[in-house]
Short mmCIF file of C-alpha atoms and ligand atoms in Angstrom, two decimals:
data_model
loop_
_atom_site.label_atom_id
_atom_site.label_comp_id
_atom_site.label_asym_id
_atom_site.label_seq_id
_atom_site.Cartn_x
_atom_site.Cartn_y
_atom_site.Cartn_z
CA UNK P 148 23.87 12.67 -15.01
CA UNK P 149 22.88 8.82 -14.29
CA UNK P 150 21.53 9.91 -11.07
CA UNK P 151 19.20 12.43 -12.64
CA UNK P 152 18.11 9.54 -15.40
CA UNK P 153 17.28 7.35 -12.78
CA UNK P 154 14.90 10.28 -11.17
CA UNK P 155 12.81 10.46 -14.24
CA UNK P 156 12.22 6.54 -14.53
CA UNK P 157 10.47 7.22 -10.24
CA UNK P 158 6.60 6.45 -10.15
CA UNK P 159 4.50 8.56 -8.32
CA UNK P 160 1.21 9.02 -6.34
CA UNK P 161 -1.33 10.70 -8.33
CA UNK P 162 -2.38 14.20 -5.73
CA UNK P 163 -5.42 11.86 -4.81
CA UNK P 164 -3.45 8.83 -3.52
CA UNK P 165 -1.27 11.33 -1.96
CA UNK P 166 -3.74 13.04 0.01
CA UNK P 167 -4.68 9.22 0.73
CA UNK P 168 -0.92 8.35 2.05
CA UNK P 169 -0.94 11.29 4.50
CA UNK P 170 -4.50 10.24 6.32
CA UNK P 171 -3.51 7.08 7.04
CA UNK P 172 -0.47 8.68 7.87
CA UNK P 173 -2.18 10.81 10.64
CA UNK P 174 -4.58 8.19 11.76
CA UNK P 175 -1.99 4.94 12.24
CA UNK P 176 0.90 6.40 13.36
CA UNK P 177 3.43 5.05 12.30
CA UNK P 178 7.10 6.21 13.05
CA UNK P 179 7.84 9.35 12.05
CA UNK P 180 10.08 8.60 9.02
CA UNK P 181 8.55 5.82 7.70
CA UNK P 182 8.19 6.18 4.01
CA UNK P 183 5.44 5.41 1.73
CA UNK P 184 7.03 4.81 -1.99
CA UNK P 185 4.68 4.51 -5.81
CA UNK P 186 6.89 2.11 -8.13
CA UNK P 187 5.80 -0.08 -10.34
CA UNK P 188 5.89 -3.39 -9.03
CA UNK P 189 5.94 -7.10 -10.93
CA UNK P 190 3.49 -9.55 -8.49
CA UNK P 191 2.74 -7.59 -6.22
CA UNK P 192 0.63 -4.34 -5.04
CA UNK P 193 2.12 -3.70 -2.28
CA UNK P 194 4.35 -4.53 0.16
CA UNK P 195 6.65 -3.59 3.28
CA UNK P 196 10.13 -4.06 3.59
CA UNK P 197 11.70 -6.21 6.42
CA UNK P 198 13.02 -3.34 8.36
CA UNK P 199 9.21 -2.08 8.52
CA UNK P 200 10.43 1.79 7.75
CA UNK P 201 9.24 1.86 3.97
CA UNK P 202 6.06 0.91 2.40
CA UNK P 203 5.75 0.07 -1.25
CA UNK P 204 2.50 0.59 -3.20
CA UNK P 205 1.86 0.38 -6.86
CA UNK P 206 0.31 3.56 -6.89
CA UNK P 207 -0.73 3.05 -11.13
CA UNK P 208 -2.85 -0.29 -10.50
CA UNK P 209 -4.14 1.19 -7.70
CA UNK P 210 -5.95 4.45 -9.80
CA UNK P 211 -9.07 2.66 -9.93
CA UNK P 212 -9.80 2.00 -6.25
CA UNK P 213 -8.90 4.61 -3.45
CA UNK P 214 -11.23 2.64 -0.82
CA UNK P 215 -8.75 -0.22 -1.41
CA UNK P 216 -5.83 2.00 -1.40
CA UNK P 217 -7.12 2.97 1.82
CA UNK P 218 -7.92 -1.02 3.44
CA UNK P 219 -4.02 -1.51 1.57
CA UNK P 220 -2.19 1.51 3.06
CA UNK P 221 -4.29 0.97 6.68
CA UNK P 222 -2.88 -2.86 5.76
CA UNK P 223 1.10 -1.70 5.01
CA UNK P 224 1.01 0.79 8.30
CA UNK P 225 -0.18 -2.21 10.78
CA UNK P 226 2.90 -3.84 9.56
CA UNK P 227 4.92 -1.30 9.53
CA UNK P 228 3.76 -0.44 13.16
CA UNK P 229 4.57 -4.46 13.81
CA UNK P 230 1.51 -6.32 13.30
CA UNK P 231 1.83 -9.78 10.88
CA UNK P 232 -0.79 -11.78 9.36
CA UNK P 233 -3.14 -13.96 10.81
CA UNK P 234 -1.90 -17.85 11.12
CA UNK P 235 -5.79 -17.96 10.45
CA UNK P 236 -8.57 -15.75 8.91
CA UNK P 237 -10.69 -13.34 11.31
CA UNK P 238 -13.47 -11.52 9.22
CA UNK P 239 -13.20 -7.89 9.76
CA UNK P 240 -9.07 -7.32 11.37
CA UNK P 241 -6.83 -5.65 8.50
CA UNK P 242 -4.47 -8.42 8.84
CA UNK P 243 -6.39 -10.63 6.91
CA UNK P 244 -7.64 -8.56 4.26
CA UNK P 245 -6.92 -9.04 0.74
CA UNK P 246 -6.94 -6.72 -2.61
CA UNK P 247 -10.27 -8.30 -4.26
CA UNK P 248 -8.48 -8.97 -8.43
CA UNK P 249 -10.69 -9.59 -11.51
CA UNK P 250 -10.20 -12.17 -13.64
CA UNK P 251 -8.19 -10.11 -16.01
CA UNK P 252 -6.75 -9.46 -12.37
CA UNK P 253 -7.27 -5.78 -12.64
CA UNK P 254 -8.13 -4.61 -9.05
CA UNK P 255 -11.62 -4.16 -8.30
CA UNK P 256 -11.94 -1.38 -5.55
CA UNK P 257 -13.44 -2.57 -1.55
CA UNK P 258 -17.11 -1.91 -1.05
CA UNK P 259 -15.73 -0.47 2.26
CA UNK P 260 -13.21 1.06 3.51
CA UNK P 261 -11.80 -1.36 7.29
ZN1 ZN L 183 0.55 -7.94 4.50
#
């Protein structure tokens, strides 16, 4: 019973977001059992865990912004595939990508998919 109640707290991507995840997995080809999950996050929009096998995304914050979500997936799956952040900004490189927030800390949709 306790287990079932915990499942009720899990978040779920919208169907469109799930399609974006599947498209990103097909495009960037991380290891087969890479997991991308939706979860509310307090101070982050997304991260890749230390084992680089799980990406956690705050899907609700990205419901507004499909291009931003595609770019976040590109960035996080690059981490899964072994890349780290650039030490210095590299224009156009996904490892220099950052989500844009407005003055109210709401996500702004990117004008392009990187
Ligand atoms: Zn990163």
